[in-house]
Amino acid sequence: MSVTLKNKVALVVGGSSGIGRAAALALAAAGAKVVVAARREAECRAVASEATDLGGEATSARVDVTSADDVQALVAATVERWGRLDCAVNSAGISEDFVPITDADDAVFDRMMGVNCKGTFLCMKHEIRQMLRQGGGGSVVNLSSVLGHTGTPTGSIYVATKHAIEGLTKSAALCYATQGIRVNAVAPTVVTGTPMVDHVMANHPGLMDPYIAAIPVGRPARVDEVARVIAWLCSDDASFVNGHSLPVDGGQLAR
């Protein structure tokens, strides 16, 4: 069965690169009208153009997810352009924390909590408000991680942000279930082709080796493998999936 999102309007926040970019392309390929948003406006335009070249419909926008005004304006612009909002993917995130907690920097904590946690919160708040106003339900997919399910000796701030996203996802799913709004998360393992993984591999040689070795299938995930799961969660094929964090991890969390 092929996932279809025909006549759906989707907003992908953090869509300029990595998993967000792949999700925007997957949603467009499934028939959705897509708004690609992130801080890097030129990259968003390129992704929207790529989606259009694939036969989809897409526009781009700039957003700072730590700004409530920016996020509210983004949702309003999406509705102004396409008339409604059916699906939202919140994939904006940063990772600057690969040290023990005793060496962690206070400013890094504030920055990562601002983007990963507050950013997801603000996006959910205004996306769900719009879905409630228009009626008809909707689907929100947040980007968590296998590290939202477990811990790691280093990277405690990143782990904390992903655990927070898990909590936000579950609470919102319970709050709006009767209004037909489903809120889920994906929890990928190491994913190649993402800025965060590329940064770690370039700046912390060998740090990812034990994480890759822990993946039973023997390799990292690809961005398109995560994107297809996101598209499915956005679709009516996942109509009874709510409040779930779906590992895309090659069996890692089954150990």
PDB file of C-alpha atoms in Angstrom:
ATOM      1  CA  MET A   1       0.000   0.000   0.000  1.00  0.00           C
ATOM      2  CA  SER A   2       1.419   3.386  -0.993  1.00  0.00           C
ATOM      3  CA  VAL A   3       1.102   6.250   1.466  1.00  0.00           C
ATOM      4  CA  THR A   4      -1.093   9.023   0.128  1.00  0.00           C
ATOM      5  CA  LEU A   5      -1.362  12.575   1.401  1.00  0.00           C
ATOM      6  CA  LYS A   6      -3.296  13.958  -1.555  1.00  0.00           C
ATOM      7  CA  ASN A   7      -5.050  17.238  -0.748  1.00  0.00           C
ATOM      8  CA  LYS A   8      -3.264  17.471   2.610  1.00  0.00           C
ATOM      9  CA  VAL A   9      -1.262  20.538   3.653  1.00  0.00           C
ATOM     10  CA  ALA A  10       1.964  19.822   5.507  1.00  0.00           C
ATOM     11  CA  LEU A  11       4.399  22.071   7.348  1.00  0.00           C
ATOM     12  CA  VAL A  12       7.953  20.806   7.840  1.00  0.00           C
ATOM     13  CA  VAL A  13       9.913  22.823  10.393  1.00  0.00           C
ATOM     14  CA  GLY A  14      13.640  22.203  10.153  1.00  0.00           C
ATOM     15  CA  GLY A  15      13.158  21.193   6.542  1.00  0.00           C
ATOM     16  CA  SER A  16      16.314  22.728   5.093  1.00  0.00           C
ATOM     17  CA  SER A  17      18.528  19.669   5.536  1.00  0.00           C
ATOM     18  CA  GLY A  18      18.855  16.150   6.894  1.00  0.00           C
ATOM     19  CA  ILE A  19      15.752  14.311   8.054  1.00  0.00           C
ATOM     20  CA  GLY A  20      13.593  17.428   7.654  1.00  0.00           C
ATOM     21  CA  ARG A  21      14.588  17.807   4.018  1.00  0.00           C
ATOM     22  CA  ALA A  22      13.941  14.117   3.343  1.00  0.00           C
ATOM     23  CA  ALA A  23      10.562  14.369   5.096  1.00  0.00           C
ATOM     24  CA  ALA A  24       9.543  17.368   2.994  1.00  0.00           C
ATOM     25  CA  LEU A  25      10.377  15.465  -0.188  1.00  0.00           C
ATOM     26  CA  ALA A  26       8.561  12.325   1.007  1.00  0.00           C
ATOM     27  CA  LEU A  27       5.439  14.290   1.913  1.00  0.00           C
ATOM     28  CA  ALA A  28       5.440  16.082  -1.428  1.00  0.00           C
ATOM     29  CA  ALA A  29       5.942  12.789  -3.260  1.00  0.00           C
ATOM     30  CA  ALA A  30       2.893  11.424  -1.402  1.00  0.00           C
ATOM     31  CA  GLY A  31       0.771  14.286  -2.719  1.00  0.00           C
ATOM     32  CA  ALA A  32       0.881  16.846   0.091  1.00  0.00           C
ATOM     33  CA  LYS A  33       1.253  20.582  -0.408  1.00  0.00           C
ATOM     34  CA  VAL A  34       4.365  21.341   1.647  1.00  0.00           C
ATOM     35  CA  VAL A  35       5.803  24.399   3.362  1.00  0.00           C
ATOM     36  CA  VAL A  36       9.521  23.963   4.044  1.00  0.00           C
ATOM     37  CA  ALA A  37      10.694  26.160   6.925  1.00  0.00           C
ATOM     38  CA  ALA A  38      13.955  26.700   8.801  1.00  0.00           C
ATOM     39  CA  ARG A  39      16.409  29.457   9.675  1.00  0.00           C
ATOM     40  CA  ARG A  40      18.336  29.009   6.422  1.00  0.00           C
ATOM     41  CA  GLU A  41      15.921  30.472   3.885  1.00  0.00           C
ATOM     42  CA  ALA A  42      18.036  29.788   0.787  1.00  0.00           C
ATOM     43  CA  GLU A  43      18.301  26.096   1.647  1.00  0.00           C
ATOM     44  CA  CYS A  44      14.536  25.954   2.237  1.00  0.00           C
ATOM     45  CA  ARG A  45      13.920  27.423  -1.195  1.00  0.00           C
ATOM     46  CA  ALA A  46      16.202  24.779  -2.701  1.00  0.00           C
ATOM     47  CA  VAL A  47      14.295  21.963  -0.986  1.00  0.00           C
ATOM     48  CA  ALA A  48      10.959  23.412  -2.091  1.00  0.00           C
ATOM     49  CA  SER A  49      12.277  23.625  -5.640  1.00  0.00           C
ATOM     50  CA  GLU A  50      13.450  20.024  -5.462  1.00  0.00           C
ATOM     51  CA  ALA A  51      10.013  18.927  -4.242  1.00  0.00           C
ATOM     52  CA  THR A  52       8.391  20.793  -7.116  1.00  0.00           C
ATOM     53  CA  ASP A  53      10.777  19.161  -9.599  1.00  0.00           C
ATOM     54  CA  LEU A  54       9.615  15.792  -8.261  1.00  0.00           C
ATOM     55  CA  GLY A  55       6.044  16.703  -9.177  1.00  0.00           C
ATOM     56  CA  GLY A  56       4.928  18.027  -5.820  1.00  0.00           C
ATOM     57  CA  GLU A  57       3.755  21.451  -4.654  1.00  0.00           C
ATOM     58  CA  ALA A  58       5.944  23.290  -2.168  1.00  0.00           C
ATOM     59  CA  THR A  59       6.825  26.719  -0.857  1.00  0.00           C
ATOM     60  CA  SER A  60       9.450  27.876   1.618  1.00  0.00           C
ATOM     61  CA  ALA A  61       9.651  30.169   4.630  1.00  0.00           C
ATOM     62  CA  ARG A  62      12.142  31.315   7.217  1.00  0.00           C
ATOM     63  CA  VAL A  63      11.508  30.667  10.908  1.00  0.00           C
ATOM     64  CA  ASP A  64      13.371  30.872  14.197  1.00  0.00           C
ATOM     65  CA  VAL A  65      11.682  28.209  16.309  1.00  0.00           C
ATOM     66  CA  THR A  66      12.740  29.899  19.540  1.00  0.00           C
ATOM     67  CA  SER A  67      10.550  32.904  18.648  1.00  0.00           C
ATOM     68  CA  ALA A  68       6.842  32.571  19.371  1.00  0.00           C
ATOM     69  CA  ASP A  69       6.097  35.403  16.944  1.00  0.00           C
ATOM     70  CA  ASP A  70       8.038  33.669  14.170  1.00  0.00           C
ATOM     71  CA  VAL A  71       6.278  30.362  14.692  1.00  0.00           C
ATOM     72  CA  GLN A  72       2.830  31.925  14.891  1.00  0.00           C
ATOM     73  CA  ALA A  73       3.525  33.888  11.700  1.00  0.00           C
ATOM     74  CA  LEU A  74       4.742  30.739   9.948  1.00  0.00           C
ATOM     75  CA  VAL A  75       1.540  28.839  10.712  1.00  0.00           C
ATOM     76  CA  ALA A  76      -0.546  31.838   9.616  1.00  0.00           C
ATOM     77  CA  ALA A  77       1.422  32.091   6.360  1.00  0.00           C
ATOM     78  CA  THR A  78       0.910  28.382   5.711  1.00  0.00           C
ATOM     79  CA  VAL A  79      -2.849  28.771   6.107  1.00  0.00           C
ATOM     80  CA  GLU A  80      -2.871  31.924   3.994  1.00  0.00           C
ATOM     81  CA  ARG A  81      -1.077  30.076   1.192  1.00  0.00           C
ATOM     82  CA  TRP A  82      -2.853  26.702   1.285  1.00  0.00           C
ATOM     83  CA  GLY A  83      -6.031  27.304   3.286  1.00  0.00           C
ATOM     84  CA  ARG A  84      -5.438  24.930   6.212  1.00  0.00           C
ATOM     85  CA  LEU A  85      -2.879  22.771   8.051  1.00  0.00           C
ATOM     86  CA  ASP A  86      -3.276  18.988   8.166  1.00  0.00           C
ATOM     87  CA  CYS A  87       0.189  17.681   9.005  1.00  0.00           C
ATOM     88  CA  ALA A  88       3.158  19.158  10.850  1.00  0.00           C
ATOM     89  CA  VAL A  89       6.666  17.754  11.185  1.00  0.00           C
ATOM     90  CA  ASN A  90       8.850  19.330  13.861  1.00  0.00           C
ATOM     91  CA  SER A  91      12.423  18.363  13.092  1.00  0.00           C
ATOM     92  CA  ALA A  92      14.394  21.497  13.973  1.00  0.00           C
ATOM     93  CA  GLY A  93      17.188  20.620  16.376  1.00  0.00           C
ATOM     94  CA  ILE A  94      20.826  21.131  17.272  1.00  0.00           C
ATOM     95  CA  SER A  95      23.451  19.096  19.070  1.00  0.00           C
ATOM     96  CA  GLU A  96      26.522  20.735  20.582  1.00  0.00           C
ATOM     97  CA  ASP A  97      26.915  18.533  23.631  1.00  0.00           C
ATOM     98  CA  PHE A  98      29.295  15.558  23.538  1.00  0.00           C
ATOM     99  CA  VAL A  99      31.025  15.831  26.900  1.00  0.00           C
ATOM    100  CA  PRO A 100      30.341  14.525  30.429  1.00  0.00           C
ATOM    101  CA  ILE A 101      27.843  16.595  32.388  1.00  0.00           C
ATOM    102  CA  THR A 102      30.639  17.950  34.591  1.00  0.00           C
ATOM    103  CA  ASP A 103      32.184  19.566  31.508  1.00  0.00           C
ATOM    104  CA  ALA A 104      28.939  20.775  29.957  1.00  0.00           C
ATOM    105  CA  ASP A 105      28.597  24.475  29.221  1.00  0.00           C
ATOM    106  CA  ASP A 106      25.685  26.485  30.642  1.00  0.00           C
ATOM    107  CA  ALA A 107      25.252  28.460  27.423  1.00  0.00           C
ATOM    108  CA  VAL A 108      25.081  25.236  25.395  1.00  0.00           C
ATOM    109  CA  PHE A 109      22.352  23.994  27.747  1.00  0.00           C
ATOM    110  CA  ASP A 110      20.297  27.148  27.195  1.00  0.00           C
ATOM    111  CA  ARG A 111      20.810  27.077  23.431  1.00  0.00           C
ATOM    112  CA  MET A 112      19.910  23.407  22.996  1.00  0.00           C
ATOM    113  CA  MET A 113      16.903  23.591  25.294  1.00  0.00           C
ATOM    114  CA  GLY A 114      15.780  26.676  23.381  1.00  0.00           C
ATOM    115  CA  VAL A 115      15.909  25.082  19.947  1.00  0.00           C
ATOM    116  CA  ASN A 116      15.127  21.430  20.657  1.00  0.00           C
ATOM    117  CA  CYS A 117      12.635  21.683  23.503  1.00  0.00           C
ATOM    118  CA  LYS A 118      11.130  25.182  23.444  1.00  0.00           C
ATOM    119  CA  GLY A 119      11.147  25.131  19.637  1.00  0.00           C
ATOM    120  CA  THR A 120       9.160  21.898  19.539  1.00  0.00           C
ATOM    121  CA  PHE A 121       6.797  23.237  22.201  1.00  0.00           C
ATOM    122  CA  LEU A 122       6.123  26.476  20.310  1.00  0.00           C
ATOM    123  CA  CYS A 123       5.587  24.681  17.023  1.00  0.00           C
ATOM    124  CA  MET A 124       3.163  22.199  18.577  1.00  0.00           C
ATOM    125  CA  LYS A 125       1.295  24.986  20.361  1.00  0.00           C
ATOM    126  CA  HIS A 126       0.561  26.994  17.232  1.00  0.00           C
ATOM    127  CA  GLU A 127       0.151  24.048  14.858  1.00  0.00           C
ATOM    128  CA  ILE A 128      -2.402  22.385  17.124  1.00  0.00           C
ATOM    129  CA  ARG A 129      -4.220  25.676  17.700  1.00  0.00           C
ATOM    130  CA  GLN A 130      -4.701  25.950  13.950  1.00  0.00           C
ATOM    131  CA  MET A 131      -5.889  22.346  13.655  1.00  0.00           C
ATOM    132  CA  LEU A 132      -8.418  22.981  16.405  1.00  0.00           C
ATOM    133  CA  ARG A 133      -9.672  26.184  14.742  1.00  0.00           C
ATOM    134  CA  GLN A 134     -10.250  24.571  11.374  1.00  0.00           C
ATOM    135  CA  GLY A 135     -11.606  21.241  12.658  1.00  0.00           C
ATOM    136  CA  GLY A 136     -11.140  17.904  10.983  1.00  0.00           C
ATOM    137  CA  GLY A 137      -8.208  16.711  13.049  1.00  0.00           C
ATOM    138  CA  GLY A 138      -4.581  16.529  12.004  1.00  0.00           C
ATOM    139  CA  SER A 139      -1.268  14.838  12.587  1.00  0.00           C
ATOM    140  CA  VAL A 140       1.858  16.160  14.301  1.00  0.00           C
ATOM    141  CA  VAL A 141       5.162  14.285  14.161  1.00  0.00           C
ATOM    142  CA  ASN A 142       8.049  15.349  16.398  1.00  0.00           C
ATOM    143  CA  LEU A 143      11.655  14.318  15.974  1.00  0.00           C
ATOM    144  CA  SER A 144      12.930  12.456  19.010  1.00  0.00           C
ATOM    145  CA  SER A 145      15.803   9.957  19.097  1.00  0.00           C
ATOM    146  CA  VAL A 146      16.710   6.580  20.516  1.00  0.00           C
ATOM    147  CA  LEU A 147      18.350   8.806  23.141  1.00  0.00           C
ATOM    148  CA  GLY A 148      14.854   9.935  24.091  1.00  0.00           C
ATOM    149  CA  HIS A 149      14.380   6.360  25.343  1.00  0.00           C
ATOM    150  CA  THR A 150      17.709   5.779  27.037  1.00  0.00           C
ATOM    151  CA  GLY A 151      20.849   7.527  28.265  1.00  0.00           C
ATOM    152  CA  THR A 152      24.458   7.901  27.257  1.00  0.00           C
ATOM    153  CA  PRO A 153      27.644   8.709  29.210  1.00  0.00           C
ATOM    154  CA  THR A 154      28.152  11.938  27.262  1.00  0.00           C
ATOM    155  CA  GLY A 155      25.669  14.279  25.664  1.00  0.00           C
ATOM    156  CA  SER A 156      23.409  14.630  28.699  1.00  0.00           C
ATOM    157  CA  ILE A 157      21.858  17.883  27.457  1.00  0.00           C
ATOM    158  CA  TYR A 158      20.913  16.382  24.096  1.00  0.00           C
ATOM    159  CA  VAL A 159      19.473  13.336  25.882  1.00  0.00           C
ATOM    160  CA  ALA A 160      17.464  15.629  28.162  1.00  0.00           C
ATOM    161  CA  THR A 161      15.992  17.554  25.220  1.00  0.00           C
ATOM    162  CA  LYS A 162      14.884  14.361  23.509  1.00  0.00           C
ATOM    163  CA  HIS A 163      13.310  13.024  26.699  1.00  0.00           C
ATOM    164  CA  ALA A 164      11.455  16.342  26.957  1.00  0.00           C
ATOM    165  CA  ILE A 165      10.159  15.952  23.393  1.00  0.00           C
ATOM    166  CA  GLU A 166       8.883  12.487  24.295  1.00  0.00           C
ATOM    167  CA  GLY A 167       6.938  13.984  27.187  1.00  0.00           C
ATOM    168  CA  LEU A 168       5.523  16.829  25.119  1.00  0.00           C
ATOM    169  CA  THR A 169       4.422  14.334  22.476  1.00  0.00           C
ATOM    170  CA  LYS A 170       2.622  12.026  24.889  1.00  0.00           C
ATOM    171  CA  SER A 171       0.890  14.813  26.813  1.00  0.00           C
ATOM    172  CA  ALA A 172      -0.397  16.533  23.665  1.00  0.00           C
ATOM    173  CA  ALA A 173      -1.535  13.206  22.225  1.00  0.00           C
ATOM    174  CA  LEU A 174      -3.676  12.571  25.279  1.00  0.00           C
ATOM    175  CA  CYS A 175      -5.022  16.119  25.392  1.00  0.00           C
ATOM    176  CA  TYR A 176      -6.284  16.303  21.811  1.00  0.00           C
ATOM    177  CA  ALA A 177      -7.129  12.707  20.947  1.00  0.00           C
ATOM    178  CA  THR A 178     -10.880  13.294  21.056  1.00  0.00           C
ATOM    179  CA  GLN A 179     -10.513  16.167  18.573  1.00  0.00           C
ATOM    180  CA  GLY A 180      -8.911  13.837  16.060  1.00  0.00           C
ATOM    181  CA  ILE A 181      -5.422  15.318  16.370  1.00  0.00           C
ATOM    182  CA  ARG A 182      -2.739  12.652  16.566  1.00  0.00           C
ATOM    183  CA  VAL A 183       0.679  13.507  18.005  1.00  0.00           C
ATOM    184  CA  ASN A 184       3.540  11.059  17.564  1.00  0.00           C
ATOM    185  CA  ALA A 185       7.314  11.036  17.427  1.00  0.00           C
ATOM    186  CA  VAL A 186       9.977   9.182  15.521  1.00  0.00           C
ATOM    187  CA  ALA A 187      13.072   8.049  17.392  1.00  0.00           C
ATOM    188  CA  PRO A 188      15.914   7.421  14.949  1.00  0.00           C
ATOM    189  CA  THR A 189      19.288   5.927  15.707  1.00  0.00           C
ATOM    190  CA  VAL A 190      22.410   7.288  13.981  1.00  0.00           C
ATOM    191  CA  VAL A 191      21.307   8.660  10.599  1.00  0.00           C
ATOM    192  CA  THR A 192      23.766   9.424   7.840  1.00  0.00           C
ATOM    193  CA  GLY A 193      23.393  12.590   5.800  1.00  0.00           C
ATOM    194  CA  THR A 194      22.291  14.763   8.711  1.00  0.00           C
ATOM    195  CA  PRO A 195      24.147  17.877   9.905  1.00  0.00           C
ATOM    196  CA  MET A 196      24.387  16.583  13.471  1.00  0.00           C
ATOM    197  CA  VAL A 197      25.920  13.235  12.574  1.00  0.00           C
ATOM    198  CA  ASP A 198      28.221  14.846  10.014  1.00  0.00           C
ATOM    199  CA  HIS A 199      29.341  17.347  12.667  1.00  0.00           C
ATOM    200  CA  VAL A 200      30.075  14.641  15.210  1.00  0.00           C
ATOM    201  CA  MET A 201      31.992  12.493  12.751  1.00  0.00           C
ATOM    202  CA  ALA A 202      34.050  15.478  11.617  1.00  0.00           C
ATOM    203  CA  ASN A 203      34.781  16.897  15.063  1.00  0.00           C
ATOM    204  CA  HIS A 204      34.714  13.860  17.364  1.00  0.00           C
ATOM    205  CA  PRO A 205      36.362  10.979  15.455  1.00  0.00           C
ATOM    206  CA  GLY A 206      35.271   7.579  16.697  1.00  0.00           C
ATOM    207  CA  LEU A 207      32.518   8.909  18.959  1.00  0.00           C
ATOM    208  CA  MET A 208      29.776   7.376  16.817  1.00  0.00           C
ATOM    209  CA  ASP A 209      31.498   4.001  16.468  1.00  0.00           C
ATOM    210  CA  PRO A 210      29.928   2.376  19.556  1.00  0.00           C
ATOM    211  CA  TYR A 211      26.489   3.686  18.608  1.00  0.00           C
ATOM    212  CA  ILE A 212      26.765   2.249  15.115  1.00  0.00           C
ATOM    213  CA  ALA A 213      28.091  -1.022  16.537  1.00  0.00           C
ATOM    214  CA  ALA A 214      24.972  -1.217  18.738  1.00  0.00           C
ATOM    215  CA  ILE A 215      22.627  -1.257  15.726  1.00  0.00           C
ATOM    216  CA  PRO A 216      21.687  -4.895  15.066  1.00  0.00           C
ATOM    217  CA  VAL A 217      21.361  -4.437  11.295  1.00  0.00           C
ATOM    218  CA  GLY A 218      24.981  -3.327  11.258  1.00  0.00           C
ATOM    219  CA  ARG A 219      24.702   0.131   9.723  1.00  0.00           C
ATOM    220  CA  PRO A 220      23.271   3.598  10.353  1.00  0.00           C
ATOM    221  CA  ALA A 221      19.869   4.594   9.011  1.00  0.00           C
ATOM    222  CA  ARG A 222      19.426   6.681   5.884  1.00  0.00           C
ATOM    223  CA  VAL A 223      17.406   9.897   5.930  1.00  0.00           C
ATOM    224  CA  ASP A 224      14.899   8.502   3.433  1.00  0.00           C
ATOM    225  CA  GLU A 225      14.194   5.528   5.721  1.00  0.00           C
ATOM    226  CA  VAL A 226      13.185   7.903   8.520  1.00  0.00           C
ATOM    227  CA  ALA A 227      11.263  10.155   6.137  1.00  0.00           C
ATOM    228  CA  ARG A 228       9.056   7.326   4.921  1.00  0.00           C
ATOM    229  CA  VAL A 229       8.040   6.566   8.513  1.00  0.00           C
ATOM    230  CA  ILE A 230       7.201  10.240   9.057  1.00  0.00           C
ATOM    231  CA  ALA A 231       5.053  10.290   5.923  1.00  0.00           C
ATOM    232  CA  TRP A 232       3.197   7.195   7.118  1.00  0.00           C
ATOM    233  CA  LEU A 233       2.518   8.744  10.538  1.00  0.00           C
ATOM    234  CA  CYS A 234       1.142  11.836   8.806  1.00  0.00           C
ATOM    235  CA  SER A 235      -1.186   9.757   6.654  1.00  0.00           C
ATOM    236  CA  ASP A 236      -4.602   8.262   7.367  1.00  0.00           C
ATOM    237  CA  ASP A 237      -2.940   4.828   7.194  1.00  0.00           C
ATOM    238  CA  ALA A 238      -1.750   5.596  10.748  1.00  0.00           C
ATOM    239  CA  SER A 239      -5.187   6.799  11.889  1.00  0.00           C
ATOM    240  CA  PHE A 240      -5.111   4.807  15.163  1.00  0.00           C
ATOM    241  CA  VAL A 241      -1.477   5.544  16.056  1.00  0.00           C
ATOM    242  CA  ASN A 242      -1.327   8.240  18.711  1.00  0.00           C
ATOM    243  CA  GLY A 243       1.058   9.147  21.526  1.00  0.00           C
ATOM    244  CA  HIS A 244       3.653   6.756  20.161  1.00  0.00           C
ATOM    245  CA  SER A 245       7.394   7.198  19.781  1.00  0.00           C
ATOM    246  CA  LEU A 246       8.361   4.960  16.891  1.00  0.00           C
ATOM    247  CA  PRO A 247      11.998   3.819  16.919  1.00  0.00           C
ATOM    248  CA  VAL A 248      13.635   3.821  13.502  1.00  0.00           C
ATOM    249  CA  ASP A 249      16.698   2.097  14.809  1.00  0.00           C
ATOM    250  CA  GLY A 250      17.393  -1.201  13.095  1.00  0.00           C
ATOM    251  CA  GLY A 251      16.448  -3.018  16.311  1.00  0.00           C
ATOM    252  CA  GLN A 252      18.761  -1.059  18.627  1.00  0.00           C
ATOM    253  CA  LEU A 253      16.235  -0.566  21.421  1.00  0.00           C
ATOM    254  CA  ALA A 254      15.253  -4.240  21.298  1.00  0.00           C
ATOM    255  CA  ARG A 255      18.536  -5.210  22.937  1.00  0.00           C
TER     256      ARG A 255
END
